[in-house]
Short mmCIF file of C-alpha atoms in Angstrom, two decimals:
data_model
loop_
_atom_site.label_atom_id
_atom_site.label_comp_id
_atom_site.label_asym_id
_atom_site.label_seq_id
_atom_site.Cartn_x
_atom_site.Cartn_y
_atom_site.Cartn_z
CA MET A 955 90.00 41.66 -12.68
CA LYS A 956 88.78 43.21 -9.86
CA ARG A 957 85.23 44.41 -9.58
CA ILE A 958 85.56 48.42 -8.68
CA LEU A 959 83.54 48.95 -5.87
CA PHE A 960 84.69 52.53 -4.04
CA ILE A 961 82.74 54.91 -6.91
CA LEU A 962 79.95 56.68 -5.86
CA ILE A 963 77.03 55.51 -7.32
CA PRO A 964 74.31 58.76 -9.05
CA PHE A 965 71.40 57.22 -7.39
CA LEU A 966 72.28 56.10 -4.07
CA TRP A 967 69.79 55.43 -3.05
CA LEU A 968 66.96 54.75 -4.85
CA GLY A 969 64.10 54.75 -2.37
CA VAL A 970 62.20 56.65 -0.19
CA SER A 971 63.17 57.89 3.74
CA CYS A 972 61.86 55.93 6.50
CA ASP A 973 62.83 55.51 10.36
CA PHE A 974 62.60 51.86 9.70
CA LEU A 975 65.19 51.49 6.46
CA GLU A 976 66.61 54.51 7.05
CA THR A 977 66.90 54.39 2.92
CA LYS A 978 67.45 58.22 1.72
CA VAL A 979 66.90 59.80 -2.12
CA GLU A 980 70.39 61.29 -2.47
CA SER A 981 70.00 62.38 -6.00
CA ASN A 982 67.85 63.57 -8.48
CA ILE A 983 67.72 60.26 -10.46
CA THR A 984 65.09 58.15 -9.40
CA THR A 985 63.83 54.63 -10.08
CA GLN A 986 61.11 55.86 -12.22
CA ASN A 987 63.62 57.55 -14.91
CA PHE A 988 66.29 55.28 -14.72
CA PHE A 989 65.93 51.52 -15.31
CA LYS A 990 65.90 51.82 -19.07
CA SER A 991 68.88 48.78 -19.80
CA THR A 992 71.59 46.26 -19.23
CA THR A 993 73.69 48.92 -18.43
CA ASP A 994 71.45 50.33 -15.95
CA PHE A 995 70.47 47.70 -13.47
CA ASP A 996 73.99 46.59 -13.51
CA MET A 997 74.84 49.42 -11.74
CA ALA A 998 72.30 49.22 -9.63
CA LEU A 999 73.62 45.63 -9.00
CA THR A 1000 77.06 47.57 -8.00
CA GLY A 1001 75.05 49.89 -5.89
CA ILE A 1002 74.00 46.56 -4.00
CA TYR A 1003 77.55 45.10 -3.56
CA TYR A 1004 78.73 48.88 -2.27
CA THR A 1005 76.66 47.31 0.61
CA PHE A 1006 79.49 44.90 1.39
CA THR A 1007 82.98 47.74 1.33
CA SER A 1008 80.68 51.20 1.56
CA VAL A 1009 82.91 53.76 3.91
CA GLU A 1010 80.35 56.52 3.76
CA TRP A 1011 82.26 58.57 6.80
CA ASP A 1012 79.45 60.67 8.21
CA ALA A 1013 76.25 57.94 7.57
CA GLN A 1014 78.98 55.52 9.58
CA HIS A 1015 78.03 52.30 6.72
CA ARG A 1016 81.45 50.96 7.35
CA TYR A 1017 81.16 50.11 10.94
CA GLY A 1018 78.16 47.24 9.33
CA ASN A 1019 80.00 45.85 6.76
CA TYR A 1020 83.57 44.65 5.65
CA PHE A 1021 85.70 47.77 5.58
CA THR A 1022 85.08 48.01 9.26
CA GLY A 1023 82.55 45.93 11.17
CA PHE A 1024 82.65 42.64 10.15
CA MET A 1025 86.61 42.80 10.57
CA TYR A 1026 85.19 42.57 14.59
CA TRP A 1027 82.14 41.18 14.58
CA GLY A 1028 81.89 37.39 14.19
CA ARG A 1029 85.42 37.28 15.27
CA ILE A 1030 85.54 38.73 18.55
CA GLY A 1031 84.39 37.55 21.34
CA THR A 1032 85.15 34.14 20.42
CA ASP A 1033 87.75 31.65 21.79
CA GLU A 1034 90.30 32.52 18.84
CA CYS A 1035 90.71 36.62 19.13
CA PHE A 1036 89.79 39.92 21.12
CA VAL A 1037 90.66 43.58 21.15
CA PRO A 1038 92.09 44.71 24.10
CA PHE A 1039 91.47 48.44 23.27
CA GLY A 1040 88.96 50.17 21.03
CA ASN A 1041 88.11 53.44 19.32
CA ASN A 1042 84.12 53.11 18.86
CA GLY A 1043 83.32 50.73 21.31
CA GLU A 1044 85.26 47.22 19.49
CA GLU A 1045 86.25 45.86 22.92
CA MET A 1046 82.56 46.23 23.84
CA ILE A 1047 81.69 43.64 21.72
CA GLY A 1048 84.44 41.51 21.94
CA PHE A 1049 83.79 41.31 26.11
CA TYR A 1050 80.03 41.46 25.86
CA SER A 1051 79.63 44.77 27.33
CA TYR A 1052 77.69 46.18 24.05
CA THR A 1053 74.39 47.57 24.69
CA PRO A 1054 71.21 47.96 22.52
CA GLU A 1055 72.78 51.57 21.53
CA HIS A 1056 76.32 50.15 20.76
CA LEU A 1057 77.40 51.51 16.97
CA PHE A 1058 78.25 48.40 15.91
CA VAL A 1059 74.74 46.99 16.26
CA GLU A 1060 72.90 49.63 15.14
CA LYS A 1061 74.94 49.76 11.73
CA VAL A 1062 75.04 46.05 11.07
CA TRP A 1063 71.10 46.12 11.00
CA PHE A 1064 71.44 49.19 8.94
CA MET A 1065 73.36 47.84 6.63
CA GLN A 1066 71.68 44.67 5.57
CA TYR A 1067 68.91 46.22 5.69
CA LEU A 1068 70.05 48.97 3.25
CA GLY A 1069 71.43 46.29 0.71
CA ILE A 1070 68.00 44.61 1.17
CA GLN A 1071 66.05 47.56 -0.05
CA ARG A 1072 68.47 48.10 -3.06
CA ALA A 1073 67.79 44.27 -4.24
CA ASN A 1074 64.49 44.79 -4.14
CA VAL A 1075 64.24 48.10 -5.88
CA VAL A 1076 66.14 46.21 -8.84
CA LEU A 1077 64.01 42.97 -8.54
CA ASN A 1078 60.91 44.91 -8.27
CA ARG A 1079 62.23 47.27 -11.59
CA LEU A 1080 63.64 44.25 -13.41
CA GLU A 1081 59.80 42.19 -13.40
CA GLN A 1082 58.18 45.89 -14.05
CA TYR A 1083 60.70 46.17 -17.02
CA ASP A 1084 58.83 45.64 -20.89
CA GLY A 1085 61.23 46.81 -22.93
CA ASP A 1086 63.51 45.16 -25.41
CA ASN A 1087 66.92 46.29 -24.32
CA ILE A 1088 67.95 43.20 -21.77
CA SER A 1089 68.54 40.10 -23.06
CA GLU A 1090 67.46 37.04 -21.45
CA ALA A 1091 70.33 36.22 -20.35
CA ASP A 1092 70.96 39.39 -18.85
CA ARG A 1093 67.68 39.63 -17.31
CA ASN A 1094 68.27 36.13 -15.81
CA ARG A 1095 71.65 36.95 -14.17
CA ILE A 1096 70.24 40.60 -12.78
CA ALA A 1097 67.55 38.54 -10.90
CA GLY A 1098 70.01 35.95 -9.84
CA GLU A 1099 72.67 38.50 -8.53
CA ALA A 1100 69.66 40.78 -6.84
CA TYR A 1101 68.53 36.99 -5.52
CA PHE A 1102 71.55 36.31 -3.93
CA LEU A 1103 72.88 39.07 -2.40
CA ARG A 1104 69.22 39.61 -0.75
CA GLY A 1105 69.43 36.02 0.41
CA TRP A 1106 72.68 36.64 1.99
CA PHE A 1107 71.69 39.86 3.60
CA TYR A 1108 68.79 37.96 5.43
CA PHE A 1109 71.16 35.48 6.46
CA GLN A 1110 73.46 37.88 8.51
CA LEU A 1111 70.23 39.00 9.93
CA ALA A 1112 68.78 35.45 11.10
CA ARG A 1113 72.05 34.54 12.76
CA TYR A 1114 72.83 37.42 14.45
CA PHE A 1115 69.76 39.23 15.72
CA GLY A 1116 67.44 36.15 15.28
CA GLU A 1117 63.79 36.93 14.20
CA VAL A 1118 63.24 40.37 12.10
CA PRO A 1119 61.08 42.16 9.79
CA LEU A 1120 60.49 40.55 6.23
CA VAL A 1121 60.43 43.46 3.42
CA ILE A 1122 60.54 41.70 -0.27
CA THR A 1123 59.45 44.62 -1.67
CA GLU A 1124 60.49 48.07 -2.49
CA THR A 1125 59.66 50.82 0.05
CA THR A 1126 58.09 53.44 -1.73
CA ASP A 1127 54.90 53.92 0.67
CA ILE A 1128 55.90 53.53 4.24
CA SER A 1129 52.51 53.35 5.42
CA GLU A 1130 52.38 49.95 3.49
CA LEU A 1131 55.44 49.11 4.88
CA ASN A 1132 54.85 45.67 7.81
CA THR A 1133 57.81 46.02 10.06
CA GLY A 1134 56.35 43.47 12.38
CA LYS A 1135 59.48 40.58 13.25
CA ALA A 1136 58.83 36.99 11.46
CA PRO A 1137 59.31 34.09 13.59
CA LEU A 1138 63.37 32.86 12.86
CA ALA A 1139 61.95 29.96 10.57
CA ASP A 1140 60.35 32.14 7.99
CA VAL A 1141 63.38 34.27 7.94
CA TYR A 1142 65.56 31.40 7.35
CA ASP A 1143 62.51 29.86 4.52
CA ARG A 1144 63.58 32.96 2.56
CA VAL A 1145 66.73 33.06 2.91
CA ILE A 1146 66.68 29.36 1.11
CA LYS A 1147 64.15 30.56 -1.64
CA ASP A 1148 66.46 33.43 -2.59
CA PHE A 1149 69.71 31.67 -2.70
CA THR A 1150 67.46 28.58 -4.47
CA GLU A 1151 65.91 30.88 -7.12
CA ALA A 1152 69.75 32.40 -7.28
CA GLU A 1153 70.50 29.25 -8.10
CA LYS A 1154 68.50 28.71 -10.58
CA LEU A 1155 69.14 32.30 -12.54
CA LEU A 1156 72.81 32.27 -12.34
CA PRO A 1157 75.65 31.64 -14.81
CA GLU A 1158 77.75 29.13 -13.96
CA THR A 1159 80.51 32.20 -14.10
CA ASN A 1160 80.16 35.82 -13.74
CA THR A 1161 82.46 38.44 -13.51
CA VAL A 1162 85.03 37.93 -10.98
CA GLY A 1163 83.75 39.38 -7.28
CA HIS A 1164 79.75 38.58 -8.63
CA ALA A 1165 77.74 36.14 -7.89
CA TYR A 1166 77.70 32.96 -10.06
CA LYS A 1167 75.45 29.11 -9.42
CA ALA A 1168 78.18 27.87 -7.21
CA ALA A 1169 78.25 30.41 -4.94
CA ALA A 1170 74.53 30.68 -4.36
CA THR A 1171 74.43 26.65 -3.74
CA ALA A 1172 77.86 27.38 -1.46
CA LEU A 1173 75.82 29.75 1.03
CA LYS A 1174 72.64 27.68 0.58
CA ALA A 1175 74.84 25.15 2.31
CA ARG A 1176 76.10 26.73 5.02
CA ALA A 1177 72.56 28.47 5.46
CA TYR A 1178 70.75 25.10 5.98
CA LEU A 1179 74.18 24.08 8.25
CA GLN A 1180 73.20 26.91 10.54
CA MET A 1181 69.71 25.92 10.73
CA ALA A 1182 70.38 22.60 11.51
CA GLY A 1183 71.91 23.57 15.02
CA GLU A 1184 70.59 25.79 17.09
CA PRO A 1185 68.72 27.48 17.85
CA LEU A 1186 66.37 25.82 14.93
CA LYS A 1187 67.81 22.53 15.23
CA ASP A 1188 66.24 21.72 12.26
CA ASN A 1189 67.55 18.37 11.12
CA SER A 1190 65.83 18.28 8.18
CA ALA A 1191 68.13 20.83 7.29
CA ALA A 1192 71.05 18.58 7.81
CA SER A 1193 70.48 16.37 4.92
CA LEU A 1194 69.80 19.46 2.62
CA ALA A 1195 73.52 20.89 3.16
CA ALA A 1196 75.06 17.67 3.09
CA GLN A 1197 73.38 17.49 -0.80
CA ALA A 1198 74.43 20.60 -1.49
CA CYS A 1199 77.89 20.65 -0.38
CA ARG A 1200 78.13 17.09 -2.36
CA GLU A 1201 76.74 18.82 -5.49
CA LEU A 1202 79.63 21.40 -5.16
CA ILE A 1203 81.81 18.47 -4.78
CA LYS A 1204 81.23 16.50 -7.26
CA SER A 1205 81.09 19.48 -10.07
CA ASP A 1206 84.83 18.80 -9.80
CA LYS A 1207 85.23 22.95 -10.58
CA PHE A 1208 87.07 23.61 -7.35
CA ALA A 1209 90.35 22.17 -5.94
CA LEU A 1210 92.17 22.58 -2.19
CA VAL A 1211 95.23 24.66 -3.61
CA GLU A 1212 98.67 23.85 -2.34
CA ASP A 1213 99.80 26.97 -1.14
CA TYR A 1214 97.43 27.96 2.32
CA PHE A 1215 98.39 31.09 2.62
CA SER A 1216 98.20 32.52 -0.83
CA GLN A 1217 94.65 33.04 -0.63
CA PHE A 1218 94.97 35.55 2.11
CA ASP A 1219 97.89 37.90 1.19
CA GLY A 1220 95.87 40.06 -2.10
CA LEU A 1221 97.67 38.04 -4.51
CA HIS A 1222 96.54 34.83 -5.35
CA GLU A 1223 92.67 35.16 -4.13
CA HIS A 1224 90.92 34.29 -7.44
CA ASN A 1225 91.87 30.23 -7.45
CA SER A 1226 90.76 26.92 -7.35
CA GLU A 1227 89.45 27.42 -3.93
CA TYR A 1228 88.11 30.52 -4.56
CA ILE A 1229 84.15 30.65 -4.35
CA PHE A 1230 83.06 33.92 -3.23
CA ASP A 1231 84.57 36.99 -1.01
CA VAL A 1232 84.43 40.13 -0.96
CA GLU A 1233 86.25 42.48 -2.98
CA PHE A 1234 88.78 45.33 -2.70
CA ASP A 1235 90.83 47.26 -5.13
CA ASN A 1236 93.79 50.03 -4.28
CA SER A 1237 94.38 51.06 -8.14
CA HIS A 1238 94.54 54.36 -9.16
CA SER A 1239 91.51 54.12 -11.38
CA ASN A 1240 90.07 53.57 -7.61
CA SER A 1241 91.12 56.75 -6.39
CA LEU A 1242 93.90 54.47 -3.81
CA TYR A 1243 91.01 53.44 -1.70
CA GLY A 1244 90.89 49.63 -1.00
CA GLY A 1245 89.89 47.96 2.22
CA GLN A 1246 91.39 47.14 5.66
CA VAL A 1247 91.42 43.57 5.37
CA GLY A 1248 94.51 42.73 8.10
CA THR A 1249 94.58 45.83 8.78
CA THR A 1250 93.06 45.40 12.00
CA ASP A 1251 95.78 42.46 12.87
CA GLY A 1252 99.43 41.84 12.02
CA ILE A 1253 102.70 42.15 13.24
CA PRO A 1254 104.26 45.01 14.76
CA HIS A 1255 105.71 46.78 11.66
CA THR A 1256 108.16 50.14 11.68
CA ASP A 1257 106.04 51.14 8.62
CA GLN A 1258 102.80 50.92 10.88
CA ILE A 1259 100.95 48.68 8.00
CA TYR A 1260 99.52 47.21 10.55
CA TRP A 1261 97.62 48.12 14.37
CA THR A 1262 97.78 44.52 16.08
CA GLN A 1263 94.65 45.63 17.40
CA VAL A 1264 92.66 42.37 16.98
CA ARG A 1265 94.91 39.64 18.76
CA ALA A 1266 94.74 36.06 19.43
CA PHE A 1267 94.39 34.46 22.37
CA PRO A 1268 97.25 31.48 23.63
CA GLU A 1269 94.62 28.87 24.12
CA MET A 1270 94.28 29.66 19.73
CA TYR A 1271 97.68 29.27 19.14
CA ASP A 1272 97.71 26.13 21.10
CA LYS A 1273 94.99 24.26 19.25
CA PHE A 1274 97.74 23.81 16.70
CA GLU A 1275 100.21 21.07 16.60
CA GLU A 1276 103.35 22.66 15.92
CA ASN A 1277 103.87 20.52 12.40
CA ASP A 1278 100.44 22.32 11.52
CA LEU A 1279 101.57 25.05 8.75
CA ARG A 1280 98.17 27.03 9.78
CA ARG A 1281 99.59 27.47 13.07
CA GLY A 1282 101.23 30.45 11.21
CA SER A 1283 97.97 31.97 11.48
CA VAL A 1284 98.61 32.99 15.04
CA ASN A 1285 102.59 34.75 15.48
CA ALA A 1286 103.86 34.29 18.86
CA GLY A 1287 106.18 37.51 19.67
CA GLY A 1288 107.53 38.23 17.10
CA HIS A 1289 107.59 42.09 15.18
CA ALA A 1290 109.16 43.42 11.51
CA ILE A 1291 112.33 45.06 11.49
CA LEU A 1292 114.56 46.47 8.92
CA ASN A 1293 117.51 43.83 8.16
CA PRO A 1294 120.52 46.64 7.43
CA ASP A 1295 122.60 44.10 6.02
CA THR A 1296 119.68 43.15 3.54
CA GLY A 1297 117.76 46.21 3.19
CA LYS A 1298 114.56 44.02 3.39
CA MET A 1299 111.99 43.68 6.28
CA GLU A 1300 112.03 40.57 8.37
CA ILE A 1301 110.73 38.75 10.97
CA VAL A 1302 112.16 38.29 14.61
CA TYR A 1303 111.36 36.96 17.52
CA ASP A 1304 113.20 38.92 20.88
CA ASP A 1305 111.76 39.61 24.46
CA ASP A 1306 110.27 43.10 23.47
CA TYR A 1307 106.89 41.27 22.25
CA GLU A 1308 107.65 38.20 23.84
CA GLY A 1309 104.13 36.94 25.81
CA ASN A 1310 101.99 38.24 22.74
CA TYR A 1311 100.09 36.49 20.46
CA TRP A 1312 99.33 38.34 16.66
CA VAL A 1313 96.28 37.65 13.98
CA TYR A 1314 98.63 36.92 11.02
CA LYS A 1315 96.75 35.54 8.50
CA PHE A 1316 95.77 38.17 5.94
CA ARG A 1317 99.59 38.99 5.46
CA HIS A 1318 100.70 42.44 3.77
CA PRO A 1319 103.85 42.38 2.36
CA LEU A 1320 106.78 43.43 4.45
CA ASP A 1321 108.76 45.08 2.13
CA LYS A 1322 107.32 48.76 0.72
CA ALA A 1323 108.81 47.33 -2.79
CA ASP A 1324 106.67 44.76 -2.57
CA ARG A 1325 103.21 46.52 -1.27
CA GLY A 1326 103.70 49.26 -4.21
CA ASN A 1327 102.69 52.99 -3.71
CA SER A 1328 99.20 52.53 -3.30
CA TRP A 1329 99.33 50.00 -0.47
CA ALA A 1330 98.69 51.52 2.81
CA ASN A 1331 97.37 50.54 6.08
CA TRP A 1332 93.88 51.63 5.56
CA CYS A 1333 94.17 50.84 1.81
CA ASN A 1334 95.47 47.47 0.13
CA ASN A 1335 93.40 45.24 -2.14
CA ILE A 1336 93.35 42.11 -0.03
CA ASN A 1337 90.01 40.45 -0.29
CA PHE A 1338 87.93 39.05 2.69
CA PRO A 1339 86.55 35.42 2.10
CA ILE A 1340 82.94 34.78 2.44
CA ILE A 1341 83.50 31.43 1.67
CA ARG A 1342 85.92 28.91 0.03
CA TYR A 1343 85.92 25.13 -0.67
CA ALA A 1344 88.05 23.86 2.09
CA ASP A 1345 84.94 25.26 4.20
CA VAL A 1346 82.50 22.97 1.83
CA LEU A 1347 84.29 20.05 2.34
CA LEU A 1348 84.47 20.46 6.23
CA MET A 1349 80.46 20.99 6.28
CA LEU A 1350 79.72 18.34 4.13
CA ALA A 1351 80.84 16.22 7.17
CA GLU A 1352 79.54 18.52 10.19
CA ALA A 1353 75.73 18.27 7.84
CA GLU A 1354 76.16 14.34 7.77
CA TRP A 1355 76.99 14.23 11.16
CA ARG A 1356 73.57 16.12 12.03
CA ALA A 1357 71.89 14.14 9.76
CA THR A 1358 72.89 10.87 10.08
CA GLY A 1359 75.04 11.02 13.38
CA THR A 1360 78.48 9.92 11.86
CA PRO A 1361 80.12 11.24 8.77
CA SER A 1362 80.56 8.83 5.68
CA ASP A 1363 83.76 7.40 5.12
CA GLU A 1364 83.84 9.53 1.85
CA ALA A 1365 83.19 12.64 3.51
CA ILE A 1366 85.97 11.80 6.22
CA GLU A 1367 88.19 11.93 3.47
CA TYR A 1368 87.62 14.87 2.71
CA VAL A 1369 87.98 16.62 5.99
CA ASN A 1370 91.79 14.71 5.68
CA GLN A 1371 92.27 16.21 2.87
CA VAL A 1372 92.44 19.71 4.34
CA ARG A 1373 94.01 18.59 7.50
CA ARG A 1374 96.97 17.02 5.14
CA ARG A 1375 97.24 20.51 3.31
CA GLY A 1376 97.90 21.89 6.53
CA TYR A 1377 100.53 19.51 7.48
CA GLY A 1378 101.70 20.38 4.01
CA VAL A 1379 101.78 16.50 2.81
CA ASP A 1380 99.75 15.13 -0.09
CA ILE A 1381 96.29 15.66 0.17
CA HIS A 1382 95.31 12.40 -1.52
CA THR A 1383 97.17 10.36 -0.01
CA ALA A 1384 96.63 8.69 3.43
CA ASN A 1385 98.70 9.98 6.66
CA ALA A 1386 98.57 8.02 10.13
CA ASP A 1387 99.93 11.13 11.84
CA VAL A 1388 97.40 13.89 10.43
CA ASP A 1389 94.30 11.82 9.43
CA TRP A 1390 91.42 11.87 11.66
CA HIS A 1391 89.46 8.64 12.18
CA ILE A 1392 86.33 7.22 13.57
CA GLY A 1393 86.74 6.70 17.32
CA ASP A 1394 89.57 9.12 17.95
CA GLY A 1395 87.28 10.85 20.15
CA PRO A 1396 83.80 12.55 19.35
CA PHE A 1397 83.38 13.91 16.29
CA ASP A 1398 81.12 16.75 17.03
CA GLU A 1399 84.17 18.31 18.98
CA PHE A 1400 86.70 17.42 16.52
CA ILE A 1401 84.80 19.40 13.68
CA LEU A 1402 84.22 22.59 15.70
CA GLU A 1403 88.07 22.59 16.44
CA GLU A 1404 89.14 21.74 12.91
CA ARG A 1405 86.92 24.72 11.23
CA SER A 1406 88.67 26.64 14.04
CA ARG A 1407 91.98 25.73 12.38
CA GLU A 1408 91.30 25.72 8.99
CA LEU A 1409 88.89 28.88 9.14
CA CYS A 1410 90.16 31.23 12.16
CA PHE A 1411 90.26 34.50 11.67
CA GLU A 1412 87.64 34.54 8.29
CA GLY A 1413 84.66 35.76 10.44
CA HIS A 1414 82.77 31.89 10.91
CA ARG A 1415 83.83 31.05 14.81
CA TRP A 1416 80.91 33.28 16.67
CA ALA A 1417 78.30 31.73 14.63
CA ASP A 1418 80.12 27.88 14.49
CA LEU A 1419 80.02 28.15 18.35
CA VAL A 1420 76.24 29.00 18.56
CA ARG A 1421 75.62 26.62 15.87
CA PHE A 1422 77.25 23.92 18.60
CA GLY A 1423 75.54 25.75 21.56
CA LYS A 1424 79.05 26.33 22.67
CA LEU A 1425 79.56 29.86 22.81
CA GLN A 1426 80.23 30.72 26.70
CA GLU A 1427 81.91 27.42 26.98
CA ALA A 1428 84.15 28.85 24.50
CA PHE A 1429 84.64 32.03 25.80
CA ARG A 1430 84.87 31.08 28.81
CA SER A 1431 87.74 28.91 28.41
CA VAL A 1432 90.49 31.77 27.05
CA GLY A 1433 92.48 34.11 28.74
CA GLN A 1434 93.54 31.93 31.17
CA ASP A 1435 96.81 31.45 30.90
CA PRO A 1436 98.91 32.42 33.91
CA ASP A 1437 102.11 33.60 31.78
CA TRP A 1438 100.11 35.48 29.51
CA LEU A 1439 99.80 39.36 29.33
CA MET A 1440 96.49 39.90 29.86
CA SER A 1441 95.56 42.07 32.61
CA ALA A 1442 93.24 40.82 35.67
CA ASP A 1443 90.64 43.41 34.83
CA TYR A 1444 90.34 41.84 31.32
CA GLN A 1445 90.15 37.95 32.69
CA ASN A 1446 87.37 39.20 34.46
CA LEU A 1447 85.53 40.32 31.37
CA MET A 1448 85.44 37.07 30.33
CA ASN A 1449 82.76 36.29 32.55
CA ASN A 1450 80.47 38.48 30.45
CA CYS A 1451 79.46 36.13 28.40
CA GLN A 1452 75.90 34.82 28.87
CA GLU A 1453 73.09 32.76 27.40
CA LYS A 1454 71.77 35.91 25.53
CA HIS A 1455 74.62 36.66 23.83
CA SER A 1456 74.51 33.67 21.60
CA ILE A 1457 71.94 36.54 19.33
CA PHE A 1458 72.25 40.24 19.38
CA PRO A 1459 69.66 42.48 20.71
CA ILE A 1460 67.21 44.38 17.66
CA PRO A 1461 69.01 48.36 18.04
CA GLN A 1462 67.01 50.47 20.47
CA SER A 1463 66.75 52.91 17.60
CA VAL A 1464 65.14 50.43 15.43
CA ILE A 1465 62.67 49.75 18.31
CA ASP A 1466 62.03 53.21 18.99
CA ALA A 1467 61.07 53.98 15.61
CA SER A 1468 58.70 50.94 14.93
CA ASN A 1469 56.25 52.53 17.25
CA GLY A 1470 55.70 48.61 19.10
CA ALA A 1471 55.55 47.14 15.87
CA ILE A 1472 59.32 45.91 16.54
CA THR A 1473 59.68 44.42 20.01
CA GLN A 1474 63.33 43.47 21.54
CA ASN A 1475 64.81 39.94 21.55
CA PRO A 1476 62.98 38.27 24.43
CA ILE A 1477 66.28 36.45 25.70
CA TRP A 1478 67.58 40.71 25.96
CA GLN A 1479 64.31 42.43 27.81
#
């Protein structure tokens, strides 16, 4: 059962108004008269999770979270996909023409700190609670979820903005708030501490969509791996990433699913490969308000359930061999029409859309009868994966390579299991036509591309390219196919990506409001 996220919790937001955190009181319920029971704290936790998906049209929260913002951020501006047109500057993110005043830059920063403030409130109030209405198990779980979520938000800030202010207590007095930026290593240290604390406190299982122990371990591994690459280049973090990955693998709690695309259709998401995702629900109990995962992508469809706004580069399609089933993540020139003989929608290929490459990983059911009345292009229940087991298997090999210079035979076997699943062969049987071996080429080049083939369009590519120091090289390599339909004007934009774009600028509004306490990232000055 999915967690119901699209509800208006009466105490959103638990804090004071301040220029830095932009957290506003929106209710008569305050932190002083609310936190009295497990139910109260669980409602507050729901409020933290809500920052992943909050629409809030007037406040424009959606541009900083997974309802809208992260349907672009982390995916476009890479060698995987792009936006040829935008309504709110999406194409500026994808073609590196954005500024510190850009809407997405502002809102991504804002939403992470909004989540941090909410997590701080829960942690502070739980520490202060001295009643007997909360069991020790619930106290640990609540604290663990809050630590997990705060760790995630700071991880987002660290990899996207670099040095940022560390605020780890509830903000109740703006005069006591230290808004100076912390060194990047300190920000990552906070990320690791929060995920480690979450591991200690979280239960082995939890309500679907909520944090649990293995999810904290997996994201701690990802944070360590990012630390091991650019810009920190902390080699000691690589072995710690490998250790966390091995812990997950040896737990025998996860396994690759047989059908790769079943993970992205809204029907089979909580499976043996699921570790943590952003949950959406478009049921009647949820006012028919789900998410937009896949909506920004997709193929032309007569029911207009896709926008076809985020599109793949032809070079992304060419990364896959013809017999790699994952190639279906990119649709080359198809469109969906009604077959009058069968009464069913089907994908056809003709001259109408030749030369277009559609992102087609997250798949809405083509027929309305299969979608149901509550499904619309802006309202579907497809979740967005934050981390899944295949990622852990790939991370282990990269972490070992970074730590020792060569991945172990066992780690390579795990990578080959991911590849075999992609090619539709038995994952536990060696296959000379599919498997990668030491000597087949530079491992770093292979694993970076294999991550793209397996995890494409899941929001990892930008951070992966930055970690490998390959962002400019990769971005400038695409859009060059002379037979492709990209205009000369757009091809010229491919040169926009500069060294400074390996990090995002601090929002100008934050700098202005800080009265000099926060300065722009030096590379952006």
